[in-house]
XYZ file of C-alpha atoms in Angstrom:
742
model
C -5.481 -25.197 22.243
C -6.965 -26.582 19.031
C -6.062 -25.019 15.722
C -8.506 -22.653 14.062
C -7.941 -24.122 10.605
C -10.606 -26.319 9.048
C -11.153 -27.961 5.657
C -13.229 -25.978 3.186
C -16.597 -25.366 4.813
C -19.481 -22.923 4.392
C -20.672 -20.532 7.065
C -24.099 -21.156 8.599
C -26.754 -19.721 6.265
C -27.219 -16.097 7.304
C -29.348 -13.750 5.211
C -27.231 -10.904 3.826
C -27.974 -7.434 5.180
C -29.220 -4.740 2.819
C -26.645 -2.394 1.323
C -27.147 1.004 2.994
C -25.072 4.144 2.462
C -25.027 7.731 1.214
C -25.177 6.864 -2.470
C -23.762 4.845 -5.336
C -21.054 5.301 -7.942
C -20.646 3.510 -11.281
C -24.387 2.749 -11.520
C -25.562 5.566 -13.772
C -27.194 7.342 -10.836
C -29.432 4.496 -9.668
C -29.477 2.840 -6.254
C -28.775 -0.891 -6.093
C -30.421 -3.344 -3.715
C -29.658 -6.983 -3.012
C -32.887 -7.848 -4.810
C -31.360 -6.387 -7.995
C -28.447 -8.802 -7.616
C -30.456 -11.917 -6.776
C -29.498 -14.874 -8.945
C -25.825 -13.922 -9.198
C -22.835 -14.468 -6.938
C -22.024 -11.219 -5.122
C -18.676 -10.282 -3.587
C -18.650 -7.261 -1.277
C -15.226 -5.590 -1.150
C -14.934 -3.402 1.955
C -12.160 -0.950 1.126
C -10.816 2.538 1.730
C -8.814 4.306 -0.942
C -5.865 5.263 1.283
C -5.040 1.606 1.993
C -2.408 -0.060 -0.180
C -3.689 -3.509 0.845
C -7.121 -2.524 -0.479
C -5.500 -1.435 -3.733
C -3.769 -4.820 -3.947
C -7.145 -6.530 -3.593
C -8.633 -4.345 -6.340
C -5.876 -5.631 -8.612
C -6.430 -9.227 -7.442
C -10.116 -8.933 -8.351
C -9.650 -7.543 -11.877
C -9.034 -10.872 -13.619
C -11.788 -12.663 -11.699
C -14.252 -9.867 -12.411
C -13.558 -9.879 -16.121
C -13.582 -13.656 -16.507
C -16.850 -14.244 -14.602
C -18.755 -11.032 -15.243
C -21.865 -12.920 -16.472
C -22.390 -14.698 -13.145
C -20.516 -12.499 -10.648
C -21.103 -8.988 -9.348
C -18.415 -7.287 -7.283
C -19.692 -4.416 -5.158
C -17.195 -2.079 -3.562
C -18.270 -0.817 -0.141
C -16.167 2.240 0.590
C -15.872 2.652 4.366
C -13.401 5.509 4.972
C -10.546 5.661 7.451
C -9.537 9.319 6.986
C -11.820 12.356 7.072
C -10.837 13.284 3.508
C -11.967 9.891 2.255
C -15.515 10.647 3.441
C -15.707 13.479 0.884
C -17.895 12.183 -1.987
C -15.886 14.163 -4.542
C -12.648 12.577 -3.325
C -14.241 9.129 -3.472
C -15.458 9.678 -7.021
C -11.928 10.693 -8.011
C -10.462 7.587 -6.350
C -12.905 5.297 -8.158
C -11.751 6.813 -11.444
C -8.072 6.906 -10.425
C -7.921 3.191 -9.599
C -10.105 2.106 -12.528
C -12.774 0.481 -10.363
C -15.112 -1.218 -12.831
C -17.977 -2.264 -10.604
C -20.656 -0.531 -8.501
C -19.383 1.233 -5.374
C -21.517 1.991 -2.302
C -20.485 5.131 -0.402
C -20.620 4.096 3.277
C -19.175 7.096 5.191
C -20.986 6.286 8.453
C -19.826 2.625 8.341
C -23.438 1.413 8.373
C -22.941 -1.501 5.983
C -19.451 -2.080 7.400
C -21.008 -2.650 10.834
C -23.874 -4.755 9.498
C -21.374 -7.245 8.068
C -19.101 -7.075 11.158
C -16.110 -5.995 9.091
C -13.095 -5.379 11.310
C -10.311 -4.652 8.828
C -9.511 -3.089 5.475
C -9.785 -4.961 3.187
C -12.558 -7.481 3.928
C -14.390 -9.604 1.346
C -17.863 -11.072 1.917
C -19.352 -13.635 -0.499
C -23.129 -13.806 -0.975
C -24.706 -16.695 -2.884
C -27.378 -16.253 -5.610
C -30.135 -16.803 -3.033
C -28.929 -13.902 -0.894
C -27.093 -15.745 1.902
C -23.615 -14.959 3.238
C -21.397 -17.972 2.605
C -17.850 -16.706 3.298
C -15.847 -13.856 4.779
C -12.186 -13.180 4.003
C -9.899 -10.515 5.463
C -6.701 -9.207 3.922
C -4.842 -10.108 0.746
C -4.064 -13.306 -1.102
C -7.564 -14.708 -1.554
C -7.818 -14.514 -5.355
C -7.468 -18.249 -6.017
C -9.763 -19.161 -3.138
C -12.358 -16.664 -4.273
C -12.247 -17.962 -7.851
C -12.686 -21.545 -6.653
C -15.605 -20.604 -4.413
C -17.322 -18.573 -7.143
C -17.018 -21.487 -9.582
C -18.428 -23.860 -6.975
C -21.385 -21.566 -6.269
C -22.089 -21.058 -9.976
C -22.243 -24.796 -10.618
C -24.332 -25.436 -7.510
C -26.922 -22.782 -8.301
C -27.001 -23.541 -12.000
C -27.988 -27.068 -11.056
C -30.640 -25.723 -8.637
C -32.000 -23.296 -11.203
C -31.296 -20.296 -8.960
C -28.522 -18.785 -11.107
C -29.336 -15.778 -13.314
C -26.583 -14.957 -15.786
C -26.431 -11.495 -17.339
C -26.383 -12.974 -20.827
C -29.694 -14.727 -20.125
C -31.408 -11.889 -18.248
C -31.107 -8.237 -17.416
C -28.126 -6.007 -18.067
C -25.201 -5.390 -15.783
C -25.731 -2.975 -12.872
C -22.301 -1.466 -13.605
C -22.403 1.677 -15.741
C -18.951 2.990 -16.749
C -18.320 6.713 -16.290
C -17.753 9.000 -19.247
C -14.115 8.960 -20.398
C -12.002 11.932 -19.311
C -9.443 13.851 -21.342
C -6.460 16.049 -20.579
C -2.681 16.041 -20.738
C -2.331 14.603 -17.211
C -4.590 12.218 -15.329
C -3.862 11.788 -11.621
C -0.167 12.688 -11.849
C 1.767 11.244 -8.921
C 5.367 12.517 -8.806
C 7.617 14.805 -10.813
C 11.305 15.640 -11.240
C 13.174 18.396 -13.046
C 15.238 17.259 -16.026
C 18.505 18.721 -17.277
C 17.521 21.616 -19.521
C 14.511 22.712 -17.478
C 11.747 20.336 -18.566
C 9.719 18.289 -16.105
C 9.181 14.546 -16.141
C 5.859 13.587 -14.567
C 4.655 10.146 -13.511
C 1.243 10.314 -15.175
C -0.283 7.473 -13.168
C -3.796 7.698 -14.584
C -2.419 7.381 -18.112
C 0.049 4.605 -17.133
C 2.896 6.541 -18.686
C 5.461 9.303 -18.164
C 4.809 12.794 -19.514
C 7.648 15.183 -20.298
C 6.408 18.756 -19.960
C 7.998 22.076 -20.836
C 9.237 24.424 -18.117
C 5.748 25.939 -17.893
C 4.459 22.635 -16.476
C 1.734 22.475 -19.120
C 3.138 21.953 -22.611
C 3.493 18.268 -23.517
C 6.886 17.607 -25.087
C 6.599 13.833 -25.379
C 5.086 10.793 -23.718
C 6.972 7.668 -22.683
C 4.689 4.662 -22.546
C 1.779 3.543 -24.708
C -0.840 4.506 -22.131
C -2.048 0.926 -21.717
C -1.707 -0.782 -18.346
C 0.955 -3.503 -18.460
C 4.577 -4.524 -17.963
C 6.345 -4.256 -21.304
C 9.859 -3.000 -22.029
C 10.863 -1.235 -25.222
C 10.647 2.112 -26.971
C 8.456 5.002 -25.816
C 5.468 3.953 -27.931
C 5.583 0.270 -26.982
C 6.563 0.300 -23.308
C 3.852 -0.093 -20.691
C 3.585 0.941 -17.059
C 0.930 0.395 -14.407
C 0.288 3.457 -12.236
C 3.898 4.706 -12.034
C 4.740 6.917 -9.068
C 8.248 7.849 -7.872
C 10.958 9.196 -10.180
C 14.656 9.765 -9.552
C 17.445 11.111 -11.741
C 20.435 8.784 -11.845
C 23.701 10.510 -10.870
C 25.503 11.699 -13.969
C 28.545 9.492 -13.383
C 26.447 6.310 -13.258
C 24.214 6.806 -16.297
C 26.597 5.306 -18.817
C 27.152 2.219 -16.659
C 23.475 1.652 -15.922
C 22.292 2.601 -19.409
C 19.349 4.585 -18.064
C 18.921 8.127 -16.771
C 15.769 7.932 -14.643
C 14.646 5.261 -12.199
C 10.862 4.802 -11.964
C 8.833 3.193 -9.180
C 6.282 1.296 -11.291
C 3.913 0.722 -8.414
C 1.212 -1.689 -9.552
C 3.700 -3.717 -11.604
C 5.750 -4.188 -8.393
C 8.832 -3.225 -10.386
C 11.517 -0.603 -10.896
C 12.010 0.579 -14.452
C 14.918 2.401 -16.044
C 14.285 5.095 -18.679
C 16.910 6.262 -21.157
C 16.099 9.877 -21.960
C 17.931 9.996 -25.304
C 15.422 7.694 -26.994
C 12.790 6.968 -24.318
C 13.656 3.284 -24.043
C 12.257 1.561 -20.918
C 13.890 -1.428 -19.208
C 12.811 -3.411 -16.160
C 15.686 -3.259 -13.674
C 14.174 -4.720 -10.473
C 11.302 -7.032 -9.609
C 10.836 -10.733 -10.285
C 7.243 -10.445 -11.452
C 4.265 -10.486 -9.120
C 3.888 -9.155 -5.605
C 6.085 -9.955 -2.616
C 3.886 -11.708 -0.024
C 5.026 -11.294 3.570
C 5.798 -14.712 5.028
C 5.578 -16.343 1.605
C 7.931 -19.017 0.348
C 8.008 -17.851 -3.302
C 9.453 -14.344 -3.063
C 12.970 -14.931 -4.438
C 14.260 -16.664 -7.553
C 16.708 -19.323 -6.381
C 17.542 -20.547 -9.864
C 16.051 -22.333 -12.835
C 14.846 -25.900 -12.713
C 17.704 -28.031 -14.017
C 20.173 -25.148 -13.824
C 22.109 -23.031 -11.396
C 22.215 -19.396 -10.522
C 19.937 -17.279 -8.431
C 19.954 -17.222 -4.681
C 21.299 -14.596 -2.368
C 24.653 -13.154 -1.617
C 26.214 -12.443 1.723
C 28.124 -9.570 0.132
C 27.082 -6.602 2.240
C 27.871 -3.725 -0.094
C 25.820 -3.045 -3.190
C 28.311 -0.538 -4.602
C 31.712 -1.174 -3.019
C 33.625 2.083 -2.667
C 36.943 0.516 -3.677
C 35.782 -1.276 -6.836
C 34.402 0.025 -10.139
C 30.789 -0.868 -10.967
C 30.069 -4.075 -12.874
C 29.680 -3.763 -16.658
C 26.232 -2.715 -17.839
C 23.521 -5.280 -18.555
C 22.460 -5.687 -22.184
C 19.414 -3.557 -22.984
C 16.241 -5.668 -22.913
C 13.604 -5.284 -25.592
C 10.829 -6.900 -23.573
C 10.130 -7.399 -19.896
C 12.071 -10.311 -18.348
C 10.636 -13.765 -18.998
C 9.261 -14.946 -15.663
C 8.558 -18.548 -16.640
C 7.126 -21.259 -14.440
C 10.449 -23.114 -14.628
C 12.037 -20.847 -12.034
C 12.778 -22.226 -8.578
C 11.374 -19.837 -6.017
C 12.078 -19.639 -2.304
C 11.671 -17.430 0.773
C 13.337 -14.053 1.211
C 16.215 -13.740 3.677
C 16.617 -10.136 4.887
C 20.256 -10.797 5.785
C 21.165 -11.295 2.119
C 21.279 -9.120 -0.967
C 20.014 -10.404 -4.311
C 20.059 -9.679 -7.998
C 17.358 -6.994 -8.382
C 15.503 -9.079 -10.958
C 15.382 -12.090 -8.620
C 13.234 -10.560 -5.858
C 9.529 -9.764 -5.922
C 8.669 -6.232 -4.820
C 5.512 -4.818 -3.247
C 4.124 -1.513 -4.497
C 7.284 0.619 -4.686
C 5.966 4.183 -4.295
C 9.018 6.439 -4.419
C 12.749 6.283 -5.017
C 15.641 8.630 -4.217
C 19.418 8.576 -4.625
C 21.492 8.618 -1.439
C 25.095 9.675 -1.905
C 25.968 8.476 1.598
C 24.461 5.080 0.864
C 25.938 4.747 -2.602
C 22.600 3.549 -3.960
C 18.906 4.247 -4.346
C 16.470 4.126 -1.444
C 13.074 2.671 -2.356
C 9.882 3.299 -0.376
C 8.221 -0.124 -0.499
C 4.703 0.914 0.493
C 3.204 -2.542 -0.006
C 4.937 -4.075 3.002
C 5.976 -0.989 4.942
C 9.755 -1.026 4.444
C 12.651 0.803 2.843
C 14.955 -1.029 0.429
C 18.332 -0.273 -1.119
C 19.192 -0.996 -4.747
C 21.677 -0.225 -7.464
C 22.053 -1.813 -10.868
C 23.326 -5.105 -9.526
C 22.176 -5.819 -5.953
C 19.066 -5.229 -3.903
C 18.398 -5.654 -0.181
C 16.199 -4.644 2.721
C 17.356 -1.364 4.292
C 14.930 -0.766 7.175
C 11.598 -2.033 8.491
C 10.157 -5.280 9.802
C 7.188 -5.503 7.362
C 4.881 -4.809 10.313
C 2.642 -1.768 9.902
C 2.852 0.928 12.544
C 4.875 3.752 14.064
C 7.885 2.306 15.883
C 11.253 4.063 16.045
C 14.673 2.527 16.610
C 17.363 0.687 14.654
C 16.495 0.030 11.037
C 16.051 -3.707 11.642
C 13.423 -3.023 14.333
C 11.562 0.030 13.031
C 7.979 -0.073 11.786
C 6.668 2.018 8.883
C 3.142 2.343 7.508
C 2.962 2.720 3.743
C 6.017 4.937 3.128
C 5.141 6.947 0.023
C 7.528 9.889 -0.325
C 11.310 10.288 0.026
C 13.763 13.169 0.084
C 17.432 13.522 1.004
C 18.779 16.362 3.118
C 22.164 18.009 2.696
C 23.485 16.067 5.707
C 22.473 12.732 4.153
C 19.296 12.287 6.206
C 16.519 10.524 4.309
C 13.103 12.023 5.059
C 10.100 9.736 4.659
C 6.445 10.633 4.193
C 4.884 7.728 6.094
C 1.355 7.975 4.766
C -0.794 5.676 6.925
C 0.583 7.042 10.201
C 0.300 10.618 8.876
C 3.931 10.992 9.880
C 7.285 12.359 8.752
C 10.105 9.971 9.620
C 13.852 10.599 9.708
C 16.364 7.932 8.630
C 20.020 8.514 9.541
C 23.253 6.510 9.694
C 23.362 5.575 6.023
C 27.105 6.194 5.593
C 29.598 3.504 4.675
C 27.950 1.996 1.639
C 24.787 0.012 1.012
C 24.206 -3.154 3.032
C 21.358 -5.565 3.738
C 19.746 -4.263 6.954
C 22.963 -2.396 7.783
C 24.001 -1.605 11.310
C 23.936 2.029 12.324
C 20.730 2.922 10.472
C 18.311 4.675 12.817
C 14.665 5.634 12.318
C 12.927 8.364 14.319
C 9.638 10.254 14.053
C 9.682 14.018 13.471
C 5.905 14.525 13.151
C 3.076 12.033 13.689
C 1.191 10.152 16.397
C 0.164 6.773 14.969
C -2.069 4.816 12.615
C -5.365 6.332 13.723
C -4.463 9.914 14.688
C -4.465 12.699 12.113
C -5.611 16.259 11.487
C -4.373 19.705 10.468
C -2.583 21.226 13.405
C 0.519 23.414 13.315
C 2.893 24.252 16.124
C 5.375 22.138 18.049
C 6.295 19.039 16.041
C 5.386 16.644 18.846
C 1.831 18.033 18.791
C 1.430 18.790 15.071
C -0.832 16.648 12.898
C -0.880 15.740 9.194
C -3.336 13.707 7.120
C -1.908 10.996 4.839
C 1.092 12.847 3.327
C 2.466 11.388 0.098
C 5.344 13.720 -0.752
C 8.318 15.376 0.908
C 11.201 17.621 -0.191
C 13.958 19.637 1.459
C 14.503 23.392 1.189
C 17.833 25.245 0.990
C 17.691 26.198 4.679
C 17.493 22.534 5.704
C 13.793 22.570 6.526
C 11.390 19.997 5.118
C 8.365 20.733 2.963
C 5.523 18.196 3.032
C 2.787 17.458 0.500
C 0.039 16.975 3.104
C -2.179 15.171 0.657
C -5.505 14.637 2.402
C -5.405 18.089 3.996
C -4.883 19.636 0.562
C -1.951 21.605 1.952
C 1.780 22.240 1.785
C 3.351 22.154 5.234
C 6.846 22.996 6.480
C 8.771 21.362 9.292
C 11.959 22.919 10.671
C 14.227 20.333 12.307
C 16.084 21.652 15.359
C 19.378 21.404 13.474
C 17.981 23.251 10.452
C 18.030 26.753 11.971
C 21.169 28.310 10.411
C 23.588 30.268 12.527
C 25.165 33.556 11.470
C 28.011 31.882 9.573
C 25.558 29.904 7.419
C 23.248 32.777 6.473
C 25.170 33.579 3.286
C 24.249 30.259 1.705
C 20.600 30.071 2.791
C 17.567 32.313 2.269
C 16.958 34.885 4.972
C 14.939 33.335 7.757
C 13.359 36.113 9.746
C 12.319 34.694 13.051
C 14.183 31.452 12.457
C 15.403 31.435 16.029
C 11.863 30.498 17.075
C 10.990 28.184 14.169
C 13.103 25.153 15.102
C 11.001 22.132 15.913
C 7.861 23.797 14.528
C 5.358 22.911 11.799
C 3.610 25.618 9.757
C 1.324 25.760 6.728
C 2.645 27.304 3.503
C -0.392 26.778 1.221
C -3.915 25.357 1.385
C -6.773 24.660 -1.020
C -4.797 22.196 -3.162
C -6.332 19.054 -4.666
C -4.491 16.090 -3.148
C -0.917 17.374 -3.542
C 1.351 14.369 -3.858
C 4.827 15.739 -4.645
C 6.905 18.924 -4.721
C 9.746 20.147 -6.950
C 11.831 22.984 -5.450
C 12.922 25.917 -7.642
C 15.398 28.608 -6.561
C 15.332 31.757 -8.706
C 13.431 29.764 -11.297
C 15.935 26.912 -11.550
C 15.625 23.370 -10.131
C 17.474 23.064 -6.838
C 19.069 20.002 -5.247
C 20.507 19.550 -1.742
C 24.136 20.665 -1.586
C 23.728 23.480 -4.082
C 24.414 26.961 -2.692
C 21.810 29.711 -2.764
C 22.135 33.460 -2.400
C 20.610 35.341 0.481
C 17.157 36.552 -0.510
C 16.823 33.988 -3.319
C 13.269 33.453 -4.587
C 11.875 30.006 -3.800
C 8.962 28.491 -5.715
C 7.407 25.074 -5.388
C 6.016 23.110 -8.300
C 3.256 21.113 -6.652
C 1.800 17.986 -8.234
C -1.948 18.469 -7.675
C -2.955 14.913 -8.348
C -6.751 15.225 -8.082
C -6.714 18.419 -10.183
C -4.576 16.748 -12.893
C -2.043 19.575 -13.042
C 1.252 21.063 -11.879
C 0.772 24.227 -9.809
C 3.392 26.842 -8.963
C 3.372 28.084 -5.359
C 5.580 31.068 -4.493
C 6.938 30.938 -0.954
C 7.225 34.033 1.236
C 10.726 35.379 1.719
C 10.707 34.346 5.368
C 9.368 30.831 4.621
C 7.509 31.243 7.900
C 4.041 30.212 6.798
C 0.864 30.319 8.882
C 0.081 28.539 12.107
C -3.277 26.832 11.633
C -5.350 24.530 13.797
C -7.974 22.590 11.897
C -8.421 20.172 14.770
C -7.398 16.653 15.595
C -9.173 13.552 14.363
C -9.093 9.876 15.153
C -10.279 7.088 12.904
C -13.786 6.212 14.068
C -14.629 2.532 13.978
C -17.040 0.497 16.105
C -15.413 -0.288 19.450
C -15.503 -3.905 20.586
C -16.149 -4.528 24.251
C -13.974 -7.225 25.825
C -14.187 -8.595 29.342
C -11.204 -8.151 31.637
C -9.368 -11.384 32.284
C -9.197 -14.389 29.987
C -10.120 -13.863 26.325
C -9.779 -16.417 23.550
C -8.692 -15.079 20.174
C -9.905 -17.220 17.279
C -8.825 -16.594 13.659
C -10.727 -19.105 11.479
C -9.165 -20.156 8.204
C -10.472 -22.657 5.660
C -8.494 -23.621 2.532
C -10.354 -23.034 -0.703
C -11.994 -25.857 -2.659
C -9.231 -27.938 -4.227
C -6.594 -26.665 -1.775
C -5.093 -27.831 1.500
C -2.857 -26.358 4.171
C 0.729 -26.171 2.929
C 3.222 -27.460 5.497
C 5.980 -28.357 3.027
C 8.186 -25.549 4.347
C 7.208 -25.697 8.001
C 4.079 -24.619 9.879
C 1.377 -23.369 7.539
C -0.001 -20.685 9.856
C 1.369 -17.798 11.890
C -0.266 -15.479 14.414
C 1.247 -12.337 15.959
C -0.517 -10.363 18.697
C 0.405 -7.065 20.371
C -1.466 -4.157 21.924
C -1.492 -0.383 22.289
C -0.798 0.382 25.037
C 1.283 -2.765 25.666
C -0.144 -2.920 29.210
C -3.554 -3.816 27.720
C -2.427 -7.451 27.547
C -1.131 -9.183 30.640
C -0.511 -12.372 28.655
C -0.785 -13.654 25.104
C 1.339 -11.148 23.168
C 3.918 -12.550 20.765
C 4.175 -14.820 17.741
C 3.134 -18.445 17.347
C 1.867 -20.924 14.770
C -1.633 -21.576 16.157
C -4.508 -19.419 14.938
C -6.068 -19.634 18.401
C -4.532 -17.764 21.309
C -5.359 -17.384 25.007
C -5.137 -13.712 25.985
C -5.385 -12.075 29.377
C -6.860 -8.546 29.303
C -5.731 -6.079 31.951
C -8.675 -4.783 34.041
C -6.657 -1.655 34.908
C -6.567 -0.438 31.262
C -9.861 1.034 30.110
C -9.363 0.953 26.331
C -6.810 0.384 23.610
C -6.139 -1.406 20.329
C -5.422 -5.087 19.778
C -3.009 -5.603 16.866
C -3.411 -9.016 15.254
C -1.480 -10.305 12.224
C -2.425 -13.675 10.746
C -0.989 -15.659 7.841
C -2.042 -18.988 6.385
C -0.397 -20.878 3.524
C -2.272 -23.328 1.344
C -1.477 -25.196 -1.849
C -3.350 -26.948 -4.607
C -4.213 -30.582 -4.038
C -2.164 -32.739 -6.426
C -4.295 -35.254 -8.341
C -3.520 -38.930 -7.845
C -2.596 -41.431 -10.511
C -4.376 -44.752 -10.880
C -1.921 -46.350 -8.451
C -2.763 -43.791 -5.777
C 0.508 -41.854 -6.006
C 0.641 -38.074 -6.651
C 1.031 -37.038 -10.275
C 4.766 -36.128 -10.566
C 4.060 -33.702 -13.452
C 1.847 -31.474 -11.321
C 3.552 -28.993 -9.016
C 1.124 -27.524 -6.462
C 0.845 -23.734 -6.565
C 1.284 -21.891 -3.269
C -1.259 -19.401 -1.934
C -0.696 -17.104 1.045
C -3.505 -15.259 2.829
C -2.565 -12.529 5.282
C -4.166 -9.695 7.214
C -3.392 -7.112 9.899
C -6.206 -6.095 12.238
C -6.203 -3.117 14.568
C -9.253 -3.734 16.753
C -10.304 -0.851 19.043
C -11.457 -2.368 22.342
C -13.108 -1.163 25.528
C -12.458 -3.228 28.649
C -15.586 -4.053 30.697
C -15.904 -5.896 33.975
C -19.012 -7.978 33.276
C -19.795 -10.180 30.261
C -22.922 -9.632 28.206
C -25.827 -11.966 28.772
C -25.507 -13.758 25.479
C -22.534 -14.774 23.328
C -21.869 -13.252 19.949
C -22.742 -15.168 16.805
C -22.219 -15.043 13.087
C -23.954 -12.009 11.668
C -24.214 -10.234 15.017
C -23.011 -6.662 15.588
C -20.269 -7.806 17.973
C -17.643 -10.405 17.019
C -16.992 -11.225 20.644
C -18.869 -14.110 22.175
C -18.693 -12.395 25.511
C -20.397 -15.160 27.459
C -17.638 -17.465 26.170
C -15.015 -14.703 26.173
C -14.108 -15.259 22.502
C -12.925 -12.707 19.936
C -13.346 -14.044 16.389
C -11.519 -12.467 13.438
C -12.056 -14.564 10.281
C -9.050 -14.730 7.980
C -11.099 -16.918 5.665
C -14.227 -18.628 6.924
């Protein structure tokens, strides 16, 4: 079958559909039409605020938007996945939270989404100054291609006289919102400090806030409040939307020279904070985002020098050796110069933490059994292990989904919260599958994808199933949980973020017997609570983390508690910009609620039973070509839910076209398609026709995961699909087209 990659080419000229939705944000209250944007290049960004890939694209677009604001308008089209995201108040908060500085169309019914045949979050659509669609791109990694295409369109339409720059005409349609004030702005996570104060990841202020025991009084701030990656003292250091926090074990603080480890999410880094003076040091992350399948994720050394590379040493903190001596304290972030030699990541190796790119680390927790920190790497759906000297993959395949099994085979979906139980179990709030996962078998020291690690699902059904339903764990439903903690009785408390609730799950092994009652709160009715989910509190504004207090003091797993001890939760109410105290009932029983089940509603694509051709078009950007220096430049993986939906065609290959066979006995399901394409800059030629040896071509990786809901039909439609139609399937030709970039 022929490849679906072509040189840079424009789509057939198709008039762009009007932008239709419930309303607009960031426009000063006015509606915006395509006529208002005529004469400028327009990029539609189809996004949903739960999606970490969409957040990556927002960050990719920032530099382009600022540099070309006179000639370019970016319009966010918010097409929600979860029910909570359809709430206009929640959307307005998300636009502020993520510093979206362009107009946003609220599209809760997916009207504009359907008009542009979007099939994945995120999707970008480029419209030229005359109002015609010229390109569609799905997924991440398109920043360089988009910049090249925008520049090409600007020059073309300037020459034609059809370009209208803001500086030469009317004002910008973007109207910034009024600035907000307050001690906290979209706080993400919190921990209790020695002495009773709280340290809060104040994501909206790009800093850490130390609060008094009341959760309100500001003691000090660590970080300047400006977005960035800068090491140094508390007034000079910079973060970018920090999230997870973890206290370093007392015995390791002197060796590591920091007391708190911070998941600095948008910087794709881990930062160490020394509480004595507030100094911040970057301790993991090579600069930039890890791109799945990329060939520039690990520092192999410096050009002309040695060093770098991976180690086959399996243990990060050997139990029979003392830790290495501490690193010198850095005064600025590490110098990530262009002279570094970069290469692909090998999951079988561990690396220096500063030699590996990370991807949106969202939370971090210390595991005594592991002898290191566990990191929830939300950006590529994995868990990692790290200490001060080595870092490696702990569990996950970098595929997004809900798959249990050995750590090397398990699938996560944006893991965002972590907690450790007294028995060493690591509990994971797996946000995009609305699930709580259990990770066991971490004993024996840290290793790269260690044997014995097992991942199982305690609560959750999959990527598109969510709701607020209590009861038996295998039937209970959550909605995009971001935080998790353990209680003294061994049960698990969940910050059920999009339900605005605190939930409790009692593992079967968590029901204490008579001999254990002296060290755990009284659990009336606990003999019937095992394996159940209940609701402890509702009416909260996007709770994202929980700190457990016992008799007013911070509690940690392993600490004993008296029978009848009072338990309070300090809940990080992110969308309310505050810390809220929730007192738990003495029985911890909670309510049993049923708010119903929901499933993500997207247009269903009809496919004909039998042979179906999958086509994923990809065109390198102007000035780029396919990059086959390290092997095949493209990769395509196909699977289905249920697996029986496909009789043939599942698996991984290098061609972006694939012959599928759809099972006529399966009425409906989801096709899961993952595509990657690598391109590089074209090296200019010298006068003698040879490549310029002083120019090293930059690599660019585009990637996307689609989950396409399909309905199997027996007869094809009378006419094939076409660009701009409501159905991407050319059913007369039995073709399903999912543009990666075309």
